[in-house]
Short mmCIF file of N, CA and C in Angstrom, two decimals:
data_model
loop_
_atom_site.label_atom_id
_atom_site.label_comp_id
_atom_site.label_asym_id
_atom_site.label_seq_id
_atom_site.Cartn_x
_atom_site.Cartn_y
_atom_site.Cartn_z
N MET A 1 9.29 -10.39 -40.48
CA MET A 1 10.30 -9.85 -39.59
C MET A 1 9.72 -8.74 -38.70
N ILE A 2 8.99 -7.82 -39.38
CA ILE A 2 8.36 -6.60 -38.75
C ILE A 2 7.25 -7.15 -37.83
N LEU A 3 6.45 -8.12 -38.38
CA LEU A 3 5.33 -8.68 -37.53
C LEU A 3 5.93 -9.47 -36.18
N VAL A 4 6.93 -10.05 -36.29
CA VAL A 4 7.58 -10.67 -35.06
C VAL A 4 7.90 -9.70 -34.11
N ILE A 5 8.60 -8.54 -34.50
CA ILE A 5 9.09 -7.49 -33.64
C ILE A 5 7.88 -6.85 -33.00
N LEU A 6 6.74 -6.61 -33.81
CA LEU A 6 5.52 -5.99 -33.29
C LEU A 6 4.91 -7.02 -32.23
N LEU A 7 4.76 -8.29 -32.48
CA LEU A 7 4.30 -9.22 -31.44
C LEU A 7 5.14 -9.19 -30.31
N GLN A 8 6.43 -9.14 -30.30
CA GLN A 8 7.21 -9.08 -29.06
C GLN A 8 7.09 -7.83 -28.33
N ILE A 9 6.88 -6.68 -29.01
CA ILE A 9 6.56 -5.41 -28.32
C ILE A 9 5.20 -5.47 -27.64
N GLY A 10 4.18 -6.16 -28.31
CA GLY A 10 2.93 -6.30 -27.74
C GLY A 10 2.94 -7.13 -26.50
N SER A 11 3.76 -8.22 -26.57
CA SER A 11 3.97 -9.00 -25.25
C SER A 11 4.61 -8.25 -24.25
N PHE A 12 5.63 -7.58 -24.53
CA PHE A 12 6.38 -6.73 -23.64
C PHE A 12 5.46 -5.70 -23.00
N LEU A 13 4.64 -5.02 -23.70
CA LEU A 13 3.68 -4.07 -23.15
C LEU A 13 2.60 -4.69 -22.16
N LYS A 14 2.27 -5.90 -22.59
CA LYS A 14 1.38 -6.61 -21.65
C LYS A 14 2.11 -7.08 -20.41
N PHE A 15 3.27 -7.36 -20.41
CA PHE A 15 4.08 -7.72 -19.25
C PHE A 15 4.21 -6.47 -18.30
N ILE A 16 4.51 -5.26 -18.92
CA ILE A 16 4.56 -4.04 -18.11
C ILE A 16 3.25 -3.70 -17.59
N GLN A 17 2.23 -3.90 -18.22
CA GLN A 17 0.85 -3.64 -17.66
C GLN A 17 0.60 -4.54 -16.36
N ILE A 18 1.01 -5.83 -16.53
CA ILE A 18 0.73 -6.69 -15.45
C ILE A 18 1.59 -6.32 -14.22
N LEU A 19 2.89 -5.92 -14.46
CA LEU A 19 3.68 -5.49 -13.53
C LEU A 19 3.10 -4.21 -12.77
N PHE A 20 2.65 -3.34 -13.58
CA PHE A 20 2.06 -2.13 -12.96
C PHE A 20 0.76 -2.32 -12.19
N ILE A 21 -0.05 -3.18 -12.62
CA ILE A 21 -1.37 -3.52 -11.92
C ILE A 21 -1.00 -4.29 -10.73
N SER A 22 -0.04 -5.15 -10.78
CA SER A 22 0.28 -5.99 -9.62
C SER A 22 0.92 -5.09 -8.38
N GLY A 23 1.53 -4.02 -8.88
CA GLY A 23 2.21 -3.11 -7.82
C GLY A 23 1.20 -2.21 -7.19
N ILE A 24 0.08 -2.04 -7.72
CA ILE A 24 -0.86 -1.02 -7.26
C ILE A 24 -2.11 -1.83 -6.49
N LYS A 25 -2.82 -2.58 -7.33
CA LYS A 25 -4.06 -3.31 -6.88
C LYS A 25 -3.85 -4.77 -7.28
N PHE A 26 -3.20 -5.54 -6.39
CA PHE A 26 -2.72 -6.82 -6.67
C PHE A 26 -3.80 -7.83 -7.03
N ILE A 27 -4.90 -7.80 -6.43
CA ILE A 27 -5.96 -8.81 -6.49
C ILE A 27 -6.52 -8.81 -7.97
N VAL A 28 -6.39 -7.72 -8.73
CA VAL A 28 -6.89 -7.53 -9.98
C VAL A 28 -5.86 -8.17 -11.11
N ALA A 29 -4.66 -8.23 -10.71
CA ALA A 29 -3.61 -8.65 -11.64
C ALA A 29 -3.68 -10.07 -12.31
N PRO A 30 -3.91 -11.12 -11.40
CA PRO A 30 -3.99 -12.42 -11.96
C PRO A 30 -5.04 -12.71 -13.01
N PRO A 31 -6.31 -12.26 -12.73
CA PRO A 31 -7.30 -12.44 -13.79
C PRO A 31 -6.98 -11.67 -15.10
N VAL A 32 -6.46 -10.48 -14.92
CA VAL A 32 -6.06 -9.74 -16.14
C VAL A 32 -4.89 -10.34 -16.93
N SER A 33 -3.96 -10.89 -16.13
CA SER A 33 -2.84 -11.76 -16.73
C SER A 33 -3.41 -12.95 -17.55
N ILE A 34 -4.33 -13.66 -17.03
CA ILE A 34 -4.89 -14.84 -17.53
C ILE A 34 -5.69 -14.49 -18.88
N GLU A 35 -6.43 -13.31 -18.69
CA GLU A 35 -7.18 -12.73 -19.92
C GLU A 35 -6.30 -12.45 -21.03
N MET A 36 -4.99 -11.92 -20.68
CA MET A 36 -4.10 -11.51 -21.65
C MET A 36 -3.44 -12.77 -22.32
N GLY A 37 -3.71 -13.90 -21.82
CA GLY A 37 -3.08 -15.04 -22.43
C GLY A 37 -1.96 -15.62 -21.85
N PHE A 38 -1.46 -15.19 -20.73
CA PHE A 38 -0.21 -15.75 -20.11
C PHE A 38 -0.54 -17.00 -19.45
N SER A 39 0.37 -17.83 -19.30
CA SER A 39 0.17 -19.22 -18.71
C SER A 39 0.21 -18.98 -17.22
N TRP A 40 -0.07 -20.26 -16.48
CA TRP A 40 -0.20 -20.08 -15.12
C TRP A 40 1.10 -19.78 -14.40
N PHE A 41 2.30 -20.30 -14.94
CA PHE A 41 3.58 -19.93 -14.34
C PHE A 41 3.95 -18.57 -14.67
N GLN A 42 3.64 -18.02 -15.85
CA GLN A 42 3.91 -16.62 -16.28
C GLN A 42 3.17 -15.69 -15.30
N THR A 43 1.78 -16.05 -15.02
CA THR A 43 0.97 -15.27 -14.24
C THR A 43 1.46 -15.07 -12.92
N ILE A 44 1.98 -16.20 -12.29
CA ILE A 44 2.52 -16.29 -10.93
C ILE A 44 3.75 -15.43 -10.90
N LEU A 45 4.68 -15.75 -11.79
CA LEU A 45 5.92 -14.90 -11.97
C LEU A 45 5.67 -13.51 -11.98
N PHE A 46 4.98 -13.04 -13.09
CA PHE A 46 4.79 -11.65 -13.42
C PHE A 46 4.07 -10.88 -12.20
N THR A 47 3.04 -11.49 -11.64
CA THR A 47 2.29 -10.74 -10.58
C THR A 47 3.23 -10.70 -9.34
N THR A 48 3.97 -11.78 -9.01
CA THR A 48 4.85 -11.68 -7.90
C THR A 48 5.97 -10.66 -8.08
N VAL A 49 6.63 -10.56 -9.21
CA VAL A 49 7.62 -9.53 -9.51
C VAL A 49 7.07 -8.19 -9.43
N GLY A 50 5.87 -7.97 -10.06
CA GLY A 50 5.20 -6.74 -10.01
C GLY A 50 4.83 -6.26 -8.64
N GLY A 51 4.32 -7.25 -7.82
CA GLY A 51 3.93 -6.91 -6.42
C GLY A 51 5.08 -6.58 -5.61
N ILE A 52 6.27 -7.24 -5.73
CA ILE A 52 7.43 -6.91 -4.90
C ILE A 52 8.04 -5.55 -5.40
N ILE A 53 8.03 -5.34 -6.68
CA ILE A 53 8.51 -3.95 -7.16
C ILE A 53 7.63 -2.90 -6.60
N GLY A 54 6.22 -3.13 -6.48
CA GLY A 54 5.33 -2.22 -5.87
C GLY A 54 5.65 -2.06 -4.32
N VAL A 55 6.02 -3.11 -3.69
CA VAL A 55 6.33 -3.03 -2.28
C VAL A 55 7.59 -2.06 -2.09
N ILE A 56 8.56 -2.28 -2.92
CA ILE A 56 9.80 -1.54 -2.88
C ILE A 56 9.63 -0.10 -3.11
N VAL A 57 8.89 0.16 -4.19
CA VAL A 57 8.55 1.55 -4.43
C VAL A 57 7.72 2.29 -3.41
N SER A 58 6.68 1.62 -3.01
CA SER A 58 5.83 2.11 -2.03
C SER A 58 6.47 2.32 -0.82
N TYR A 59 7.35 1.41 -0.40
CA TYR A 59 8.21 1.57 0.92
C TYR A 59 9.03 2.87 0.84
N TYR A 60 9.82 3.00 -0.15
CA TYR A 60 10.60 4.26 -0.13
C TYR A 60 9.88 5.50 -0.40
N LEU A 61 8.69 5.46 -1.13
CA LEU A 61 7.90 6.60 -1.28
C LEU A 61 7.25 7.05 0.04
N SER A 62 6.70 6.01 0.75
CA SER A 62 6.13 6.29 2.01
C SER A 62 7.09 6.83 3.07
N GLU A 63 8.31 6.24 3.06
CA GLU A 63 9.41 6.73 3.91
C GLU A 63 9.60 8.22 3.64
N MET A 64 9.64 8.60 2.43
CA MET A 64 9.94 9.94 2.02
C MET A 64 8.79 10.89 2.51
N LEU A 65 7.59 10.43 2.32
CA LEU A 65 6.43 11.12 2.77
C LEU A 65 6.36 11.32 4.21
N LEU A 66 6.63 10.22 4.98
CA LEU A 66 6.61 10.40 6.35
C LEU A 66 7.74 11.33 6.96
N LYS A 67 8.86 11.35 6.31
CA LYS A 67 9.91 12.29 6.66
C LYS A 67 9.47 13.68 6.40
N LEU A 68 8.80 13.88 5.25
CA LEU A 68 8.36 15.36 4.88
C LEU A 68 7.25 15.82 5.84
N PHE A 69 6.40 14.70 6.20
CA PHE A 69 5.33 15.18 7.22
C PHE A 69 5.87 15.50 8.39
N MET A 70 6.87 14.77 9.02
CA MET A 70 7.52 15.09 10.24
C MET A 70 8.22 16.50 10.23
N ILE A 71 8.90 16.73 9.12
CA ILE A 71 9.51 18.10 8.96
C ILE A 71 8.53 19.21 8.98
N PHE A 72 7.45 19.02 8.30
CA PHE A 72 6.36 19.95 8.23
C PHE A 72 5.65 20.12 9.67
N TYR A 73 5.45 19.11 10.20
CA TYR A 73 4.74 19.17 11.51
C TYR A 73 5.60 19.68 12.58
N LYS A 74 6.86 19.40 12.52
CA LYS A 74 7.68 19.94 13.63
C LYS A 74 7.99 21.48 13.33
N SER A 75 7.97 21.85 12.10
CA SER A 75 8.16 23.36 11.82
C SER A 75 7.07 24.12 12.29
N THR A 76 5.83 23.53 12.40
CA THR A 76 4.63 24.31 12.84
C THR A 76 4.40 23.95 14.27
N LYS A 77 4.92 24.73 15.10
CA LYS A 77 4.74 24.38 16.65
C LYS A 77 3.42 24.58 17.14
N ALA A 78 2.56 25.42 16.55
CA ALA A 78 1.32 25.68 16.93
C ALA A 78 0.42 25.87 15.79
N PHE A 79 -0.90 25.60 15.85
CA PHE A 79 -1.80 25.97 14.82
C PHE A 79 -2.95 26.76 15.27
N PHE A 80 -3.65 27.32 14.34
CA PHE A 80 -4.75 28.17 14.64
C PHE A 80 -6.17 27.46 14.53
N THR A 81 -7.05 27.81 15.33
CA THR A 81 -8.37 27.24 15.27
C THR A 81 -9.36 28.38 15.43
N GLN A 82 -10.61 28.22 15.02
CA GLN A 82 -11.54 29.27 15.11
C GLN A 82 -12.38 29.05 16.37
N VAL A 83 -12.64 30.19 17.16
CA VAL A 83 -13.38 30.13 18.38
C VAL A 83 -14.48 31.22 18.22
N LYS A 84 -15.82 30.74 18.45
CA LYS A 84 -16.80 31.76 18.40
C LYS A 84 -16.94 32.62 19.68
N SER A 85 -17.01 33.92 19.48
CA SER A 85 -17.34 34.69 20.63
C SER A 85 -18.61 35.40 20.32
N ARG A 86 -18.98 36.34 21.27
CA ARG A 86 -20.22 36.99 21.07
C ARG A 86 -20.26 38.00 19.77
N GLU A 87 -19.14 38.60 19.67
CA GLU A 87 -19.08 39.60 18.60
C GLU A 87 -18.72 38.96 17.24
N SER A 88 -17.71 38.07 17.16
CA SER A 88 -17.31 37.60 15.93
C SER A 88 -16.57 36.18 16.04
N ILE A 89 -16.08 35.68 14.86
CA ILE A 89 -15.28 34.54 15.05
C ILE A 89 -13.92 34.94 15.04
N GLN A 90 -13.12 34.47 16.12
CA GLN A 90 -11.72 34.91 16.17
C GLN A 90 -10.90 33.71 15.98
N ARG A 91 -9.66 34.00 15.44
CA ARG A 91 -8.68 33.03 15.33
C ARG A 91 -7.79 33.03 16.63
N VAL A 92 -7.66 31.98 17.32
CA VAL A 92 -7.01 31.78 18.50
C VAL A 92 -5.77 30.83 18.27
N LEU A 93 -4.66 31.19 18.89
CA LEU A 93 -3.45 30.23 18.74
C LEU A 93 -3.70 29.17 19.79
N VAL A 94 -3.56 27.89 19.33
CA VAL A 94 -3.74 26.78 20.19
C VAL A 94 -2.47 26.00 20.16
N SER A 95 -1.94 25.66 21.30
CA SER A 95 -0.68 24.90 21.46
C SER A 95 -1.02 23.43 20.98
N ASP A 96 0.10 22.74 20.45
CA ASP A 96 -0.08 21.43 20.01
C ASP A 96 0.18 20.40 21.12
N ASN A 97 0.10 20.75 22.43
CA ASN A 97 0.19 19.87 23.54
C ASN A 97 -1.11 19.16 23.74
N ARG A 98 -2.19 19.72 23.23
CA ARG A 98 -3.53 19.05 23.33
C ARG A 98 -3.66 17.81 22.37
N PRO A 99 -4.15 16.66 22.99
CA PRO A 99 -4.13 15.45 22.07
C PRO A 99 -5.19 15.66 21.01
N ALA A 100 -4.84 15.21 19.76
CA ALA A 100 -5.65 15.24 18.71
C ALA A 100 -6.84 14.27 18.87
N LYS A 101 -8.01 14.76 18.41
CA LYS A 101 -9.11 13.91 18.49
C LYS A 101 -9.06 12.84 17.37
N ARG A 102 -9.21 11.64 17.72
CA ARG A 102 -9.12 10.42 16.71
C ARG A 102 -10.46 10.16 16.16
N ASN A 103 -10.53 10.02 14.85
CA ASN A 103 -11.67 9.59 14.20
C ASN A 103 -11.51 8.16 13.63
N PHE A 104 -12.24 7.17 14.40
CA PHE A 104 -12.03 5.90 13.98
C PHE A 104 -13.19 5.41 13.07
N THR A 105 -12.93 4.98 11.82
CA THR A 105 -13.74 4.41 10.87
C THR A 105 -13.76 2.88 10.97
N ARG A 106 -14.48 2.21 10.34
CA ARG A 106 -14.62 0.77 10.43
C ARG A 106 -13.23 0.22 9.88
N LYS A 107 -12.75 0.86 8.84
CA LYS A 107 -11.38 0.38 8.14
C LYS A 107 -10.23 0.63 9.15
N ASN A 108 -10.23 1.79 9.89
CA ASN A 108 -9.23 2.10 10.80
C ASN A 108 -9.25 1.13 11.99
N LYS A 109 -10.45 0.88 12.44
CA LYS A 109 -10.55 -0.18 13.55
C LYS A 109 -10.06 -1.57 13.08
N PHE A 110 -10.36 -1.90 11.92
CA PHE A 110 -9.82 -3.18 11.32
C PHE A 110 -8.31 -3.28 11.21
N ILE A 111 -7.72 -2.17 10.83
CA ILE A 111 -6.24 -2.12 10.68
C ILE A 111 -5.58 -2.10 12.13
N ALA A 112 -6.18 -1.44 13.07
CA ALA A 112 -5.68 -1.33 14.42
C ALA A 112 -5.82 -2.67 15.12
N LYS A 113 -6.96 -3.44 14.92
CA LYS A 113 -7.03 -4.68 15.46
C LYS A 113 -6.16 -5.77 14.86
N THR A 114 -5.91 -5.64 13.51
CA THR A 114 -4.93 -6.46 12.89
C THR A 114 -3.53 -6.27 13.39
N LYS A 115 -3.17 -5.03 13.51
CA LYS A 115 -1.81 -4.68 14.02
C LYS A 115 -1.58 -5.13 15.44
N ILE A 116 -2.57 -5.03 16.23
CA ILE A 116 -2.49 -5.39 17.73
C ILE A 116 -2.45 -7.00 17.75
N ARG A 117 -3.46 -7.58 17.07
CA ARG A 117 -3.56 -9.02 17.19
C ARG A 117 -2.36 -9.91 16.49
N PHE A 118 -2.17 -9.50 15.28
CA PHE A 118 -1.33 -10.24 14.44
C PHE A 118 0.06 -9.73 14.06
N GLY A 119 0.27 -8.46 14.36
CA GLY A 119 1.52 -7.70 14.08
C GLY A 119 1.78 -7.56 12.63
N LEU A 120 3.09 -7.54 12.25
CA LEU A 120 3.62 -7.25 11.00
C LEU A 120 3.09 -8.27 9.95
N PHE A 121 3.05 -9.56 10.31
CA PHE A 121 2.67 -10.60 9.40
C PHE A 121 1.19 -10.57 9.13
N GLY A 122 0.39 -9.97 10.08
CA GLY A 122 -1.10 -9.87 9.84
C GLY A 122 -1.33 -8.75 8.82
N ILE A 123 -0.56 -7.64 9.01
CA ILE A 123 -0.68 -6.60 8.01
C ILE A 123 -0.28 -7.09 6.67
N ALA A 124 0.93 -7.89 6.62
CA ALA A 124 1.44 -8.36 5.31
C ALA A 124 0.43 -9.35 4.77
N ALA A 125 -0.25 -10.16 5.45
CA ALA A 125 -1.17 -11.07 5.04
C ALA A 125 -2.38 -10.52 4.33
N ILE A 126 -2.89 -9.32 4.89
CA ILE A 126 -4.04 -8.77 4.24
C ILE A 126 -3.72 -7.69 3.17
N THR A 127 -2.43 -7.30 3.07
CA THR A 127 -2.05 -6.32 2.13
C THR A 127 -2.38 -6.52 0.73
N PRO A 128 -2.04 -7.64 0.14
CA PRO A 128 -2.30 -7.78 -1.32
C PRO A 128 -3.83 -7.88 -1.63
N VAL A 129 -4.55 -8.58 -0.88
CA VAL A 129 -5.98 -8.77 -1.15
C VAL A 129 -6.95 -7.85 -0.64
N ILE A 130 -6.87 -7.35 0.54
CA ILE A 130 -7.87 -6.46 1.18
C ILE A 130 -7.40 -5.04 1.07
N LEU A 131 -6.23 -4.78 1.56
CA LEU A 131 -5.65 -3.36 1.33
C LEU A 131 -4.89 -3.35 -0.03
N SER A 132 -4.50 -2.26 -0.46
CA SER A 132 -3.73 -2.18 -1.69
C SER A 132 -2.22 -2.27 -1.25
N ILE A 133 -1.40 -2.68 -2.16
CA ILE A 133 0.02 -2.79 -1.79
C ILE A 133 0.63 -1.37 -1.32
N PRO A 134 0.34 -0.32 -1.83
CA PRO A 134 0.80 0.99 -1.42
C PRO A 134 0.37 1.32 0.03
N LEU A 135 -0.92 1.00 0.33
CA LEU A 135 -1.52 1.29 1.58
C LEU A 135 -0.88 0.39 2.65
N GLY A 136 -0.79 -0.85 2.38
CA GLY A 136 -0.27 -1.84 3.31
C GLY A 136 1.26 -1.66 3.57
N THR A 137 1.90 -1.23 2.60
CA THR A 137 3.40 -0.97 2.80
C THR A 137 3.51 0.26 3.66
N PHE A 138 2.67 1.31 3.33
CA PHE A 138 2.71 2.53 4.09
C PHE A 138 2.52 2.24 5.69
N LEU A 139 1.46 1.45 5.95
CA LEU A 139 1.20 1.03 7.32
C LEU A 139 2.29 0.13 7.93
N ALA A 140 2.94 -0.69 7.23
CA ALA A 140 4.05 -1.46 7.68
C ALA A 140 5.15 -0.60 7.91
N ASN A 141 5.37 0.38 7.06
CA ASN A 141 6.54 1.32 7.30
C ASN A 141 6.38 2.16 8.46
N ARG A 142 5.14 2.56 8.68
CA ARG A 142 4.81 3.49 9.72
C ARG A 142 4.92 2.75 11.10
N TYR A 143 4.47 1.53 11.22
CA TYR A 143 4.41 0.83 12.53
C TYR A 143 5.61 0.02 12.85
N TYR A 144 6.36 -0.34 11.84
CA TYR A 144 7.53 -1.23 11.99
C TYR A 144 8.80 -0.71 11.52
N SER A 145 9.88 -0.63 12.21
CA SER A 145 11.22 0.01 11.65
C SER A 145 12.17 -0.91 11.11
N ASN A 146 12.10 -2.16 11.32
CA ASN A 146 12.97 -3.18 10.74
C ASN A 146 12.75 -3.36 9.23
N LYS A 147 13.47 -2.74 8.41
CA LYS A 147 13.19 -2.64 7.03
C LYS A 147 13.26 -4.13 6.36
N LYS A 148 14.26 -4.97 6.81
CA LYS A 148 14.35 -6.28 6.26
C LYS A 148 13.18 -7.13 6.52
N LYS A 149 12.71 -6.98 7.74
CA LYS A 149 11.53 -7.80 8.18
C LYS A 149 10.35 -7.39 7.38
N VAL A 150 10.17 -6.13 7.24
CA VAL A 150 9.06 -5.55 6.45
C VAL A 150 9.11 -6.09 4.90
N PHE A 151 10.24 -6.01 4.39
CA PHE A 151 10.40 -6.49 3.06
C PHE A 151 10.11 -7.84 2.92
N PHE A 152 10.69 -8.75 3.84
CA PHE A 152 10.43 -10.18 3.88
C PHE A 152 9.03 -10.42 3.98
N ALA A 153 8.34 -9.97 5.02
CA ALA A 153 6.94 -10.33 5.24
C ALA A 153 6.10 -9.99 3.95
N LEU A 154 6.25 -8.72 3.48
CA LEU A 154 5.38 -8.33 2.32
C LEU A 154 5.74 -9.10 1.05
N SER A 155 7.02 -9.47 0.87
CA SER A 155 7.31 -10.26 -0.30
C SER A 155 6.70 -11.61 -0.26
N VAL A 156 6.90 -12.22 0.92
CA VAL A 156 6.30 -13.68 1.11
C VAL A 156 4.72 -13.61 1.00
N SER A 157 4.18 -12.60 1.48
CA SER A 157 2.76 -12.59 1.28
C SER A 157 2.28 -12.29 0.01
N VAL A 158 3.04 -11.41 -0.82
CA VAL A 158 2.71 -11.27 -2.23
C VAL A 158 2.83 -12.56 -3.11
N ALA A 159 3.97 -13.28 -2.78
CA ALA A 159 4.19 -14.59 -3.45
C ALA A 159 3.13 -15.59 -3.17
N CYS A 160 2.76 -15.72 -1.84
CA CYS A 160 1.70 -16.68 -1.55
C CYS A 160 0.39 -16.33 -2.23
N TRP A 161 -0.04 -15.04 -2.11
CA TRP A 161 -1.30 -14.66 -2.67
C TRP A 161 -1.30 -14.81 -4.21
N SER A 162 -0.18 -14.54 -4.79
CA SER A 162 -0.05 -14.66 -6.27
C SER A 162 -0.25 -16.26 -6.64
N LEU A 163 0.29 -17.16 -5.94
CA LEU A 163 0.16 -18.51 -6.16
C LEU A 163 -1.42 -18.97 -5.94
N ILE A 164 -1.96 -18.56 -4.83
CA ILE A 164 -3.38 -18.81 -4.48
C ILE A 164 -4.32 -18.24 -5.42
N VAL A 165 -4.25 -16.94 -5.73
CA VAL A 165 -5.22 -16.31 -6.66
C VAL A 165 -5.08 -16.84 -8.05
N SER A 166 -3.82 -16.96 -8.46
CA SER A 166 -3.65 -17.50 -9.82
C SER A 166 -4.13 -18.85 -10.01
N SER A 167 -3.95 -19.70 -8.97
CA SER A 167 -4.44 -21.10 -9.11
C SER A 167 -5.87 -21.25 -9.10
N ILE A 168 -6.55 -20.38 -8.33
CA ILE A 168 -8.04 -20.37 -8.28
C ILE A 168 -8.62 -19.87 -9.55
N TYR A 169 -8.08 -18.87 -10.15
CA TYR A 169 -8.54 -18.33 -11.36
C TYR A 169 -8.24 -19.42 -12.60
N PHE A 170 -7.14 -20.02 -12.43
CA PHE A 170 -6.88 -21.11 -13.55
C PHE A 170 -7.80 -22.30 -13.29
N LEU A 171 -8.10 -22.64 -12.12
CA LEU A 171 -8.98 -23.87 -11.89
C LEU A 171 -10.38 -23.59 -12.23
N PHE A 172 -10.87 -22.38 -12.15
CA PHE A 172 -12.25 -22.03 -12.28
C PHE A 172 -12.40 -21.12 -13.40
#
């Protein structure tokens, strides 16, 4: 009796681990699930559920962070910068009317091109495998305001990638 309960608890903990891994770094979850002994159908089901839970949590967390950032940014109307003079370094008040200098990295360029070329469904398509679910959800939340469309696109993407990646790992 105790052995059966311990085995059930062990399976439940494995299930929770797969959900957690799927919600953060999706591409790692199917092979881990297979190594834990779950079947093909269980792997697809658990990674899809975990990915969608990750999308929901990340969406509302990123929404909260964006609101906090805007409150903080609007409360600071100006910022200080250092200017070298002949005698010493002085702190000078600079207005925030000046455009910020953008620093484009290879990853930033890739995200911008994807957003421009493919839109929300492009970001959703690369989120589970190339980006992480929290980062892709943050970008979708930042650039697109239709919550239902964002949830739908990201959920379909997670389900499709779960099917593809799980099938590939089971076949090979």
